[in-house]
CSV table of N, CA and C in Angstrom, one decimal:
chain,number,residue,atom,x,y,z
A,13,UNK,N,9.7,4.1,41.8
A,13,UNK,CA,9.8,5.3,41.1
A,13,UNK,C,8.0,6.2,40.3
A,14,UNK,N,7.8,7.0,40.2
A,14,UNK,CA,6.2,7.2,39.8
A,14,UNK,C,6.6,7.6,38.2
A,15,UNK,N,5.7,7.8,37.1
A,15,UNK,CA,6.0,7.9,36.0
A,15,UNK,C,5.2,8.5,35.7
A,16,UNK,N,4.6,8.9,36.5
A,16,UNK,CA,2.9,10.0,36.6
A,16,UNK,C,3.1,10.8,35.4
A,17,UNK,N,4.0,11.6,35.5
A,17,UNK,CA,4.5,13.1,35.0
A,17,UNK,C,5.1,12.7,33.3
A,18,UNK,N,5.6,11.0,32.9
A,18,UNK,CA,5.9,11.8,31.3
A,18,UNK,C,5.5,11.7,29.9
A,19,UNK,N,5.0,12.5,29.3
A,19,UNK,CA,4.8,12.4,28.2
A,19,UNK,C,5.0,11.3,27.2
A,20,UNK,N,3.7,11.2,25.9
A,20,UNK,CA,3.7,10.3,25.7
A,20,UNK,C,5.2,10.8,24.2
A,21,UNK,N,5.5,9.8,24.0
A,21,UNK,CA,7.0,9.5,22.7
A,21,UNK,C,8.5,10.3,23.8
A,22,UNK,N,8.2,10.6,25.4
A,22,UNK,CA,9.6,10.8,26.5
A,22,UNK,C,10.7,9.8,25.7
A,23,UNK,N,9.8,8.6,25.8
A,23,UNK,CA,10.6,7.4,25.6
A,23,UNK,C,11.4,8.2,24.3
A,24,UNK,N,11.3,8.1,24.1
A,24,UNK,CA,12.3,8.6,22.5
A,24,UNK,C,12.5,9.8,21.8
A,25,UNK,N,13.1,10.6,23.3
A,25,UNK,CA,13.5,11.4,23.4
A,25,UNK,C,13.3,13.2,23.2
A,26,UNK,N,12.2,12.9,23.2
A,26,UNK,CA,10.6,13.4,23.1
A,26,UNK,C,10.4,13.7,21.5
A,27,UNK,N,11.2,12.9,21.0
A,27,UNK,CA,10.1,12.8,18.9
A,27,UNK,C,9.6,12.5,19.2
A,28,UNK,N,8.7,11.6,19.9
A,28,UNK,CA,7.1,11.1,19.2
A,28,UNK,C,6.2,12.3,19.1
A,29,UNK,N,5.4,11.7,18.5
A,29,UNK,CA,4.1,12.5,17.6
A,29,UNK,C,3.9,13.3,19.0
A,30,UNK,N,4.4,13.9,20.3
A,30,UNK,CA,3.1,15.2,20.6
A,30,UNK,C,4.3,16.0,21.1
A,31,UNK,N,5.2,16.1,20.3
A,31,UNK,CA,6.5,17.1,20.7
A,31,UNK,C,6.3,18.2,19.9
A,32,UNK,N,7.0,18.8,20.9
A,32,UNK,CA,6.4,20.3,19.7
A,32,UNK,C,7.7,20.7,19.3
A,33,UNK,N,8.1,21.6,18.4
A,33,UNK,CA,9.0,22.3,18.0
A,33,UNK,C,8.9,21.4,16.4
A,34,UNK,N,10.5,21.3,15.8
A,34,UNK,CA,10.3,21.2,14.4
A,34,UNK,C,10.8,19.8,14.3
A,35,UNK,N,11.2,19.3,16.0
A,35,UNK,CA,11.8,17.5,15.5
A,35,UNK,C,10.3,16.5,16.1
A,36,UNK,N,9.4,18.0,16.3
A,36,UNK,CA,8.0,17.8,16.8
A,36,UNK,C,7.2,17.3,15.4
A,37,UNK,N,7.2,18.9,14.5
A,37,UNK,CA,6.3,18.2,13.6
A,37,UNK,C,6.5,17.3,12.3
A,38,UNK,N,8.7,16.9,12.2
A,38,UNK,CA,8.6,16.3,11.2
A,38,UNK,C,8.2,14.8,11.6
A,39,UNK,N,8.2,15.2,13.3
A,39,UNK,CA,7.6,13.2,13.5
A,39,UNK,C,6.2,12.9,13.3
A,40,UNK,N,5.3,13.8,13.7
A,40,UNK,CA,3.9,14.0,13.2
A,40,UNK,C,3.8,13.5,11.2
A,41,UNK,N,5.1,14.6,10.6
A,41,UNK,CA,5.1,14.0,9.0
A,41,UNK,C,5.6,13.1,8.6
A,42,UNK,N,6.1,12.1,9.5
A,42,UNK,CA,7.2,11.1,8.8
A,42,UNK,C,6.5,10.4,7.6
A,43,UNK,N,5.1,9.9,8.0
A,43,UNK,CA,4.8,9.3,6.7
A,43,UNK,C,4.2,9.5,5.8
A,44,UNK,N,4.4,11.6,5.5
A,44,UNK,CA,3.5,11.8,4.4
A,44,UNK,C,4.4,11.7,2.9
A,45,UNK,N,6.0,11.4,3.2
A,45,UNK,CA,6.5,11.5,1.7
A,45,UNK,C,6.4,9.9,1.4
A,46,UNK,N,6.4,8.8,2.0
A,46,UNK,CA,6.1,7.9,1.8
A,46,UNK,C,4.2,7.1,1.4
A,47,UNK,N,3.4,7.7,1.8
A,47,UNK,CA,2.3,7.7,1.4
A,47,UNK,C,2.2,8.6,0.2
A,48,UNK,N,2.8,9.7,0.0
A,48,UNK,CA,2.4,10.6,-1.3
A,48,UNK,C,3.9,8.7,-2.3
A,49,UNK,N,4.6,8.7,-1.7
A,49,UNK,CA,5.3,7.5,-2.9
A,49,UNK,C,4.8,6.3,-3.1
A,50,UNK,N,3.5,5.7,-2.3
A,50,UNK,CA,3.2,4.7,-2.7
A,50,UNK,C,1.5,4.7,-3.4
A,51,UNK,N,1.2,5.9,-3.2
A,51,UNK,CA,-0.3,6.4,-3.5
A,51,UNK,C,0.2,6.6,-5.2
A,52,UNK,N,0.4,7.4,-5.6
A,52,UNK,CA,1.3,8.2,-7.1
A,52,UNK,C,2.0,7.0,-7.7
A,53,UNK,N,2.8,6.2,-6.8
A,53,UNK,CA,3.5,4.5,-7.7
A,53,UNK,C,2.0,3.6,-7.8
A,54,UNK,N,0.8,3.2,-7.0
A,54,UNK,CA,0.4,3.1,-7.5
A,54,UNK,C,-1.3,3.6,-8.0
A,55,UNK,N,-1.0,4.9,-8.2
A,55,UNK,CA,-2.6,5.2,-8.8
A,55,UNK,C,-1.5,4.8,-10.7
A,56,UNK,N,-0.4,5.2,-10.6
A,56,UNK,CA,0.5,5.2,-12.1
A,56,UNK,C,0.1,4.1,-13.0
A,57,UNK,N,0.7,2.8,-11.4
A,57,UNK,CA,0.4,1.5,-11.6
A,57,UNK,C,-1.1,1.3,-11.8
A,58,UNK,N,-1.8,1.4,-11.8
A,58,UNK,CA,-3.0,1.0,-12.0
A,58,UNK,C,-3.6,1.6,-13.5
A,59,UNK,N,-3.6,3.0,-14.1
A,59,UNK,CA,-3.8,3.7,-14.8
A,59,UNK,C,-3.2,2.6,-15.8
A,60,UNK,N,-1.6,3.2,-16.0
A,60,UNK,CA,-1.3,2.3,-17.1
A,60,UNK,C,-1.6,0.9,-17.2
A,61,UNK,N,-1.5,-0.1,-16.1
A,61,UNK,CA,-2.1,-1.7,-16.7
A,61,UNK,C,-3.2,-1.4,-17.4
A,62,UNK,N,-5.0,0.1,-17.0
A,62,UNK,CA,-5.7,-0.1,-17.7
A,62,UNK,C,-5.4,0.5,-18.8
A,63,UNK,N,-4.2,1.0,-19.1
A,63,UNK,CA,-4.7,1.9,-20.5
A,63,UNK,C,-3.6,1.4,-21.2
A,64,UNK,N,-3.4,-0.3,-21.1
A,64,UNK,CA,-2.4,-0.6,-22.0
A,64,UNK,C,-3.0,-2.0,-22.4
A,65,UNK,N,-2.9,-2.1,-23.5
A,65,UNK,CA,-4.3,-2.9,-23.9
A,65,UNK,C,-3.4,-4.4,-24.4
A,66,UNK,N,-2.0,-3.8,-24.8
A,66,UNK,CA,-1.6,-5.2,-24.8
A,66,UNK,C,-1.1,-5.7,-23.6
A,67,UNK,N,-1.0,-5.4,-22.3
A,67,UNK,CA,-1.0,-6.1,-21.1
A,67,UNK,C,-2.5,-6.5,-20.4
A,68,UNK,N,-3.7,-6.6,-21.1
A,68,UNK,CA,-4.8,-6.8,-20.9
A,68,UNK,C,-5.3,-7.9,-21.9
A,69,UNK,N,-4.5,-8.4,-22.2
A,69,UNK,CA,-4.9,-9.2,-23.5
A,69,UNK,C,-3.9,-10.7,-23.0
A,70,UNK,N,-4.8,-12.4,-23.0
A,70,UNK,CA,-4.8,-13.8,-23.2
A,70,UNK,C,-3.7,-14.1,-23.7
A,71,UNK,N,-2.6,-13.0,-24.1
A,71,UNK,CA,-1.3,-14.0,-25.4
A,71,UNK,C,-1.2,-13.0,-26.0
A,72,UNK,N,-0.2,-13.5,-26.1
A,72,UNK,CA,0.9,-11.7,-26.8
A,72,UNK,C,2.3,-11.5,-26.3
A,73,UNK,N,2.6,-10.4,-26.8
A,73,UNK,CA,4.3,-10.1,-26.1
A,73,UNK,C,4.0,-9.5,-25.5
A,74,UNK,N,4.1,-9.1,-23.9
A,74,UNK,CA,3.8,-8.4,-22.9
A,74,UNK,C,2.3,-8.0,-22.8
A,75,UNK,N,1.4,-9.2,-22.8
A,75,UNK,CA,0.9,-10.0,-21.7
A,75,UNK,C,0.5,-10.3,-20.5
A,76,UNK,N,-0.2,-10.2,-19.9
A,76,UNK,CA,-0.3,-10.0,-18.3
A,76,UNK,C,-0.3,-11.5,-18.5
A,77,UNK,N,-1.1,-12.5,-19.5
A,77,UNK,CA,-1.3,-14.3,-19.9
A,77,UNK,C,0.5,-14.4,-20.2
A,78,UNK,N,1.0,-14.4,-21.0
A,78,UNK,CA,2.4,-14.1,-21.4
A,78,UNK,C,3.5,-14.2,-20.1
A,79,UNK,N,3.5,-13.4,-19.0
A,79,UNK,CA,4.1,-13.1,-18.0
A,79,UNK,C,3.0,-14.6,-16.7
A,80,UNK,N,2.3,-14.7,-16.8
A,80,UNK,CA,1.3,-15.9,-16.2
A,80,UNK,C,2.8,-17.3,-16.7
A,81,UNK,N,2.5,-17.7,-17.7
A,81,UNK,CA,3.2,-18.7,-18.2
A,81,UNK,C,4.9,-18.5,-17.9
A,82,UNK,N,5.5,-17.4,-17.8
A,82,UNK,CA,6.6,-17.6,-17.7
A,82,UNK,C,7.3,-17.6,-16.2
A,83,UNK,N,6.4,-16.9,-15.9
A,83,UNK,CA,6.7,-17.7,-14.5
A,83,UNK,C,5.7,-18.2,-13.0
A,84,UNK,N,5.2,-18.9,-14.0
A,84,UNK,CA,4.3,-20.7,-13.4
A,84,UNK,C,5.2,-21.1,-12.5
A,85,UNK,N,6.3,-21.2,-13.3
A,85,UNK,CA,7.2,-22.3,-12.5
A,85,UNK,C,7.9,-22.1,-11.4
A,86,UNK,N,8.2,-21.1,-11.2
A,86,UNK,CA,9.3,-20.1,-10.9
A,86,UNK,C,8.4,-19.3,-8.8
A,87,UNK,N,7.6,-19.4,-9.0
A,87,UNK,CA,6.6,-19.3,-8.7
A,87,UNK,C,6.1,-19.4,-6.6
A,88,UNK,N,6.4,-18.7,-5.9
A,88,UNK,CA,6.2,-19.5,-4.2
A,88,UNK,C,4.8,-20.0,-4.2
A,89,UNK,N,4.1,-20.1,-4.9
A,89,UNK,CA,2.8,-20.1,-4.9
A,89,UNK,C,1.9,-20.0,-6.7
A,90,UNK,N,1.8,-21.2,-7.0
A,90,UNK,CA,1.9,-22.0,-8.2
A,90,UNK,C,0.3,-21.7,-8.5
A,91,UNK,N,-0.3,-22.1,-7.4
A,91,UNK,CA,-1.8,-22.3,-7.2
A,91,UNK,C,-2.2,-20.7,-7.9
A,92,UNK,N,-1.5,-19.3,-6.9
A,92,UNK,CA,-2.4,-18.5,-7.5
A,92,UNK,C,-1.9,-18.0,-9.1
A,93,UNK,N,-0.9,-19.2,-9.3
A,93,UNK,CA,-1.0,-18.2,-10.9
A,93,UNK,C,-2.5,-19.0,-11.4
A,94,UNK,N,-1.6,-20.3,-11.3
A,94,UNK,CA,-3.2,-20.8,-11.7
A,94,UNK,C,-4.6,-20.3,-11.7
A,95,UNK,N,-4.6,-19.7,-10.5
A,95,UNK,CA,-5.9,-18.9,-10.3
A,95,UNK,C,-5.8,-17.4,-11.5
A,96,UNK,N,-4.7,-16.9,-11.6
A,96,UNK,CA,-5.2,-16.0,-12.3
A,96,UNK,C,-5.6,-16.4,-13.7
A,97,UNK,N,-4.5,-17.6,-14.0
A,97,UNK,CA,-4.4,-17.8,-15.4
A,97,UNK,C,-6.1,-18.2,-16.2
A,98,UNK,N,-6.9,-18.4,-15.2
A,98,UNK,CA,-8.0,-19.1,-15.8
A,98,UNK,C,-8.3,-18.2,-16.3
A,99,UNK,N,-8.3,-16.2,-15.4
A,99,UNK,CA,-9.1,-15.3,-16.8
A,99,UNK,C,-8.3,-14.5,-16.5
A,100,UNK,N,-6.3,-14.6,-17.2
A,100,UNK,CA,-5.9,-13.0,-16.9
A,100,UNK,C,-6.4,-12.0,-17.5
A,101,UNK,N,-7.1,-11.4,-18.4
A,101,UNK,CA,-8.0,-10.0,-18.5
A,101,UNK,C,-8.2,-9.6,-17.1
A,102,UNK,N,-9.3,-10.6,-16.6
A,102,UNK,CA,-10.1,-10.5,-15.8
A,102,UNK,C,-9.0,-10.6,-14.6
A,103,UNK,N,-8.1,-11.2,-14.4
A,103,UNK,CA,-7.5,-10.1,-13.1
A,103,UNK,C,-6.7,-9.5,-13.8
A,104,UNK,N,-5.6,-9.2,-14.7
A,104,UNK,CA,-5.2,-8.3,-15.4
A,104,UNK,C,-6.3,-6.9,-14.7
A,105,UNK,N,-7.6,-6.5,-14.6
A,105,UNK,CA,-8.4,-6.0,-14.6
A,105,UNK,C,-8.2,-5.7,-12.9
A,106,UNK,N,-8.6,-6.7,-12.4
A,106,UNK,CA,-9.2,-7.0,-10.9
A,106,UNK,C,-7.7,-6.4,-10.6
A,107,UNK,N,-6.2,-6.8,-10.9
A,107,UNK,CA,-4.9,-5.9,-10.0
A,107,UNK,C,-4.8,-4.1,-10.6
A,108,UNK,N,-5.3,-4.5,-11.1
A,108,UNK,CA,-4.8,-2.4,-12.5
A,108,UNK,C,-6.4,-1.9,-11.4
A,109,UNK,N,-7.6,-2.0,-11.5
A,109,UNK,CA,-8.4,-1.1,-10.3
A,109,UNK,C,-8.0,-0.9,-8.7
A,110,UNK,N,-7.3,-2.6,-8.7
A,110,UNK,CA,-7.3,-2.5,-7.0
A,110,UNK,C,-6.1,-2.0,-6.7
A,111,UNK,N,-5.2,-1.9,-7.4
A,111,UNK,CA,-4.0,-0.8,-7.5
A,111,UNK,C,-4.1,0.9,-7.7
A,112,UNK,N,-5.8,0.8,-8.3
A,112,UNK,CA,-6.0,1.9,-8.2
A,112,UNK,C,-6.8,3.1,-7.7
A,113,UNK,N,-6.9,1.8,-6.3
A,113,UNK,CA,-8.7,2.1,-5.5
A,113,UNK,C,-7.5,2.4,-4.0
A,114,UNK,N,-6.2,1.4,-3.9
A,114,UNK,CA,-5.1,2.2,-3.6
A,114,UNK,C,-4.4,3.3,-3.4
A,115,UNK,N,-4.3,3.1,-4.4
A,115,UNK,CA,-3.5,4.5,-4.7
A,115,UNK,C,-4.1,5.9,-4.5
A,116,UNK,N,-5.2,5.7,-5.0
A,116,UNK,CA,-5.9,6.9,-4.8
A,116,UNK,C,-6.6,7.5,-2.6
A,117,UNK,N,-6.9,5.9,-2.0
A,117,UNK,CA,-7.5,5.8,-1.3
A,117,UNK,C,-5.6,6.4,0.1
A,118,UNK,N,-5.0,6.1,-0.6
A,118,UNK,CA,-3.3,6.2,0.6
A,118,UNK,C,-3.1,7.7,-0.2
A,119,UNK,N,-3.7,8.1,-1.4
A,119,UNK,CA,-3.3,9.8,-1.1
A,119,UNK,C,-4.1,10.7,-1.2
A,120,UNK,N,-5.6,10.7,-0.6
A,120,UNK,CA,-6.4,11.4,-0.5
A,120,UNK,C,-6.7,11.1,1.0
A,121,UNK,N,-6.2,9.7,1.3
A,121,UNK,CA,-6.5,9.3,3.5
A,121,UNK,C,-8.0,8.9,3.5
A,122,UNK,N,-8.1,8.2,2.6
A,122,UNK,CA,-9.6,7.8,2.7
A,122,UNK,C,-9.0,6.2,3.5
A,123,UNK,N,-10.0,6.0,4.7
A,123,UNK,CA,-10.1,4.1,4.7
A,123,UNK,C,-8.2,4.2,5.0
A,124,UNK,N,-7.0,4.6,5.7
A,124,UNK,CA,-6.5,4.4,4.8
A,124,UNK,C,-5.6,3.0,5.2
A,125,UNK,N,-6.3,2.8,6.6
A,125,UNK,CA,-5.6,1.7,6.9
A,125,UNK,C,-5.6,0.5,5.8
A,126,UNK,N,-7.5,0.8,5.8
A,126,UNK,CA,-7.4,-0.5,4.5
A,126,UNK,C,-6.8,0.2,3.0
A,127,UNK,N,-6.5,0.7,2.9
A,127,UNK,CA,-5.7,1.1,1.6
A,127,UNK,C,-4.5,0.3,1.6
A,128,UNK,N,-3.9,1.1,2.8
A,128,UNK,CA,-2.7,-0.2,2.9
A,128,UNK,C,-2.8,-0.8,3.1
A,129,UNK,N,-3.2,-2.0,4.2
A,129,UNK,CA,-4.4,-3.1,3.6
A,129,UNK,C,-3.9,-3.9,2.1
A,130,UNK,N,-4.7,-3.3,1.4
A,130,UNK,CA,-4.5,-3.6,-0.2
A,130,UNK,C,-3.4,-3.8,-0.7
A,131,UNK,N,-2.7,-2.3,-0.6
A,131,UNK,CA,-1.5,-2.7,-1.0
A,131,UNK,C,-0.5,-3.1,-0.5
A,132,UNK,N,-1.0,-3.6,0.7
A,132,UNK,CA,0.0,-5.1,1.2
A,132,UNK,C,0.0,-6.2,0.2
A,133,UNK,N,-1.4,-6.2,0.9
A,133,UNK,CA,-1.8,-8.2,-0.7
A,133,UNK,C,-1.3,-7.9,-1.3
A,134,UNK,N,-1.5,-6.4,-2.1
A,134,UNK,CA,-1.6,-6.6,-4.1
A,134,UNK,C,0.1,-7.1,-3.5
A,135,UNK,N,0.8,-5.9,-3.6
A,135,UNK,CA,2.4,-6.1,-2.9
A,135,UNK,C,2.9,-7.8,-2.5
A,136,UNK,N,2.3,-8.3,-1.5
A,136,UNK,CA,2.9,-9.8,-1.3
A,136,UNK,C,2.3,-11.0,-2.2
A,137,UNK,N,1.4,-11.1,-2.7
A,137,UNK,CA,0.9,-10.8,-4.5
A,137,UNK,C,1.7,-10.9,-5.4
A,138,UNK,N,2.0,-10.3,-5.7
A,138,UNK,CA,3.6,-10.1,-7.1
A,138,UNK,C,4.7,-10.7,-6.7
A,139,UNK,N,4.8,-10.3,-5.1
A,139,UNK,CA,6.1,-11.7,-4.5
A,139,UNK,C,6.0,-12.8,-4.6
A,140,UNK,N,5.2,-12.9,-4.1
A,140,UNK,CA,4.9,-14.4,-3.9
A,140,UNK,C,4.7,-15.1,-5.3
A,141,UNK,N,4.4,-14.6,-6.4
A,141,UNK,CA,4.2,-14.8,-7.5
A,141,UNK,C,5.4,-14.5,-8.8
A,142,UNK,N,5.4,-13.3,-8.7
A,142,UNK,CA,6.0,-13.1,-10.2
A,142,UNK,C,7.7,-12.5,-9.5
A,143,UNK,N,7.7,-11.9,-8.8
A,143,UNK,CA,9.4,-11.9,-8.5
A,143,UNK,C,9.3,-13.1,-7.8
A,144,UNK,N,9.3,-13.3,-7.5
A,144,UNK,CA,9.8,-14.6,-6.4
A,144,UNK,C,11.1,-15.2,-6.3
A,145,UNK,N,11.3,-15.7,-8.3
A,145,UNK,CA,12.9,-15.5,-8.1
A,145,UNK,C,13.7,-15.2,-8.8
A,146,UNK,N,13.2,-13.6,-8.3
A,146,UNK,CA,14.8,-12.3,-8.4
A,146,UNK,C,16.0,-12.6,-7.4
A,147,UNK,N,16.6,-13.4,-8.2
A,147,UNK,CA,18.0,-13.1,-6.9
A,147,UNK,C,18.7,-12.2,-7.6
A,148,UNK,N,19.8,-11.4,-6.7
A,148,UNK,CA,19.5,-11.7,-5.1
A,148,UNK,C,18.4,-10.8,-5.4
A,149,UNK,N,17.3,-11.7,-3.7
A,149,UNK,CA,16.2,-11.5,-3.7
A,149,UNK,C,15.9,-9.5,-3.6
A,150,UNK,N,16.8,-8.9,-3.8
A,150,UNK,CA,16.6,-7.4,-3.4
A,150,UNK,C,16.4,-6.9,-4.3
A,151,UNK,N,16.6,-7.6,-5.5
A,151,UNK,CA,16.5,-6.9,-6.6
A,151,UNK,C,15.1,-6.6,-7.3
A,152,UNK,N,13.9,-7.5,-6.5
A,152,UNK,CA,12.5,-7.4,-6.9
A,152,UNK,C,12.3,-6.3,-6.0
A,153,UNK,N,10.8,-5.6,-6.7
A,153,UNK,CA,10.6,-4.6,-5.8
A,153,UNK,C,9.9,-4.5,-4.8
A,154,UNK,N,8.9,-5.8,-5.3
A,154,UNK,CA,7.8,-6.3,-4.8
A,154,UNK,C,7.7,-6.2,-2.9
A,155,UNK,N,8.7,-7.0,-3.2
A,155,UNK,CA,9.6,-7.4,-1.5
A,155,UNK,C,9.2,-6.1,-0.9
A,156,UNK,N,10.1,-5.2,-1.3
A,156,UNK,CA,10.1,-3.8,-0.4
A,156,UNK,C,9.0,-2.9,-0.4
A,157,UNK,N,8.1,-3.1,-1.0
A,157,UNK,CA,7.0,-2.6,-1.5
A,157,UNK,C,5.6,-2.5,-0.3
A,158,UNK,N,6.0,-4.3,-0.1
A,158,UNK,CA,5.4,-4.7,1.0
A,158,UNK,C,5.7,-4.2,2.3
A,159,UNK,N,7.3,-4.3,2.6
A,159,UNK,CA,7.5,-3.5,3.7
A,159,UNK,C,7.4,-1.9,3.6
A,160,UNK,N,7.4,-1.0,2.9
A,160,UNK,CA,7.1,0.0,2.8
A,160,UNK,C,5.9,0.1,3.2
A,161,UNK,N,4.5,-0.5,3.0
A,161,UNK,CA,3.0,-0.3,3.3
A,161,UNK,C,2.6,-0.7,4.4
A,162,UNK,N,3.3,-1.5,4.9
A,162,UNK,CA,3.6,-1.7,6.6
A,162,UNK,C,3.5,-0.7,7.6
A,163,UNK,N,4.1,0.3,7.7
A,163,UNK,CA,3.8,1.5,8.8
A,163,UNK,C,2.3,2.3,8.1
A,164,UNK,N,2.3,2.7,6.4
A,164,UNK,CA,1.1,3.1,6.5
A,164,UNK,C,-0.5,2.3,6.9
A,165,UNK,N,-0.3,1.0,7.7
A,165,UNK,CA,-1.2,-0.8,7.9
A,165,UNK,C,-0.8,-0.1,9.2
A,166,UNK,N,0.1,0.0,9.9
A,166,UNK,CA,0.0,0.0,11.5
A,166,UNK,C,-0.6,1.4,11.7
A,167,UNK,N,-0.1,2.9,11.2
A,167,UNK,CA,-0.3,4.3,11.6
A,167,UNK,C,-1.7,4.7,10.6
A,168,UNK,N,-2.2,4.3,9.4
A,168,UNK,CA,-3.3,4.8,9.4
A,168,UNK,C,-2.4,5.8,8.3
A,169,UNK,N,-3.4,7.3,8.1
A,169,UNK,CA,-2.7,8.2,7.3
A,169,UNK,C,-3.7,9.0,8.3
A,170,UNK,N,-3.3,9.4,9.3
A,170,UNK,CA,-4.1,10.6,10.7
A,170,UNK,C,-3.1,11.8,10.0
A,171,UNK,N,-2.6,12.2,8.9
A,171,UNK,CA,-3.3,13.8,9.1
A,171,UNK,C,-3.3,14.2,7.5
A,172,UNK,N,-3.7,15.6,7.0
A,172,UNK,CA,-3.7,15.9,6.3
A,172,UNK,C,-5.2,14.5,5.0
A,173,UNK,N,-6.0,13.9,5.5
A,173,UNK,CA,-6.8,12.9,5.0
A,173,UNK,C,-7.7,12.8,5.1
A,174,UNK,N,-8.9,12.1,4.9
A,174,UNK,CA,-10.3,12.2,4.9
A,174,UNK,C,-10.6,11.7,5.6
A,175,UNK,N,-9.4,10.8,6.3
A,175,UNK,CA,-9.4,9.5,8.2
A,175,UNK,C,-9.7,10.3,8.1
A,176,UNK,N,-8.7,11.8,8.6
A,176,UNK,CA,-8.3,12.7,10.4
A,176,UNK,C,-10.0,13.7,10.1
A,177,UNK,N,-10.5,14.2,8.8
A,177,UNK,CA,-11.1,14.8,8.6
A,177,UNK,C,-12.7,14.2,9.3
A,178,UNK,N,-12.5,13.2,8.6
A,178,UNK,CA,-14.4,12.0,9.7
A,178,UNK,C,-14.0,12.3,10.5
A,179,UNK,N,-13.0,12.8,11.5
A,179,UNK,CA,-12.1,11.8,12.4
A,179,UNK,C,-12.8,13.6,13.8
A,180,UNK,N,-12.2,14.3,12.8
A,180,UNK,CA,-12.8,15.6,13.5
A,180,UNK,C,-13.7,15.9,13.4
A,181,UNK,N,-14.6,15.6,12.2
A,181,UNK,CA,-16.1,16.6,12.7
A,181,UNK,C,-16.8,15.2,13.1
A,182,UNK,N,-16.6,13.6,13.9
A,182,UNK,CA,-17.0,13.6,15.0
A,182,UNK,C,-16.9,14.3,16.1
A,183,UNK,N,-15.8,14.2,16.5
A,183,UNK,CA,-15.4,14.9,17.8
A,183,UNK,C,-15.8,15.8,18.0
A,184,UNK,N,-16.3,16.8,17.0
A,184,UNK,CA,-17.5,17.6,17.1
A,184,UNK,C,-18.8,18.1,16.8
A,185,UNK,N,-18.8,17.0,16.6
A,185,UNK,CA,-20.7,16.5,16.5
A,185,UNK,C,-21.3,15.2,17.2
A,186,UNK,N,-20.1,15.2,18.3
A,186,UNK,CA,-20.6,13.7,18.8
A,186,UNK,C,-19.9,12.3,18.4
A,187,UNK,N,-20.9,11.2,18.3
A,187,UNK,CA,-20.4,9.6,18.0
A,187,UNK,C,-21.2,9.7,16.3
A,188,UNK,N,-22.4,10.6,16.8
A,188,UNK,CA,-22.4,10.9,14.6
A,188,UNK,C,-21.8,11.5,13.9
A,189,UNK,N,-22.2,10.5,12.5
A,189,UNK,CA,-21.3,11.5,12.2
A,189,UNK,C,-22.1,12.1,11.2
A,190,UNK,N,-23.3,11.8,10.6
A,190,UNK,CA,-24.1,12.1,9.7
A,190,UNK,C,-25.1,13.2,10.2
A,191,UNK,N,-25.2,14.3,10.4
A,191,UNK,CA,-26.6,14.7,11.2
A,191,UNK,C,-26.6,16.3,11.9
């Protein structure tokens, strides 16, 4: 049997990214809502942490230090909690700046796969430390965020992104990015 005339996505009933019409357009843009949600959420989370002086404290009600003490014994990886407890303020800033960078990178689509990997790593870290003991597991949101990042890790930010603009520029001007 010869399959030379098959098109990309034909095995998916024409729903792959190459189709024309409404179904093809929807398939090409399927990751945009997820990208917007995760990007806005992580920007908000980063800004919220950076502007909350109570969170960025070593001690006190609502502080990261108090949260780390609270979750230490129930975390899947208490070693990570121990590491963060050495400098809760520094760790708080690192998480906040990381969330902000991941969110902005995801929203503008710059280094989309790298941003998604960063988001997945942050979500994995929070799941293994802060929300590990949540019962039943589906009440904790960090595992759901981790799973939500995976499609963006796999696909990147191919539409409406700086990655796409840079890729198009490279195609127009050859392999040179600048010049």
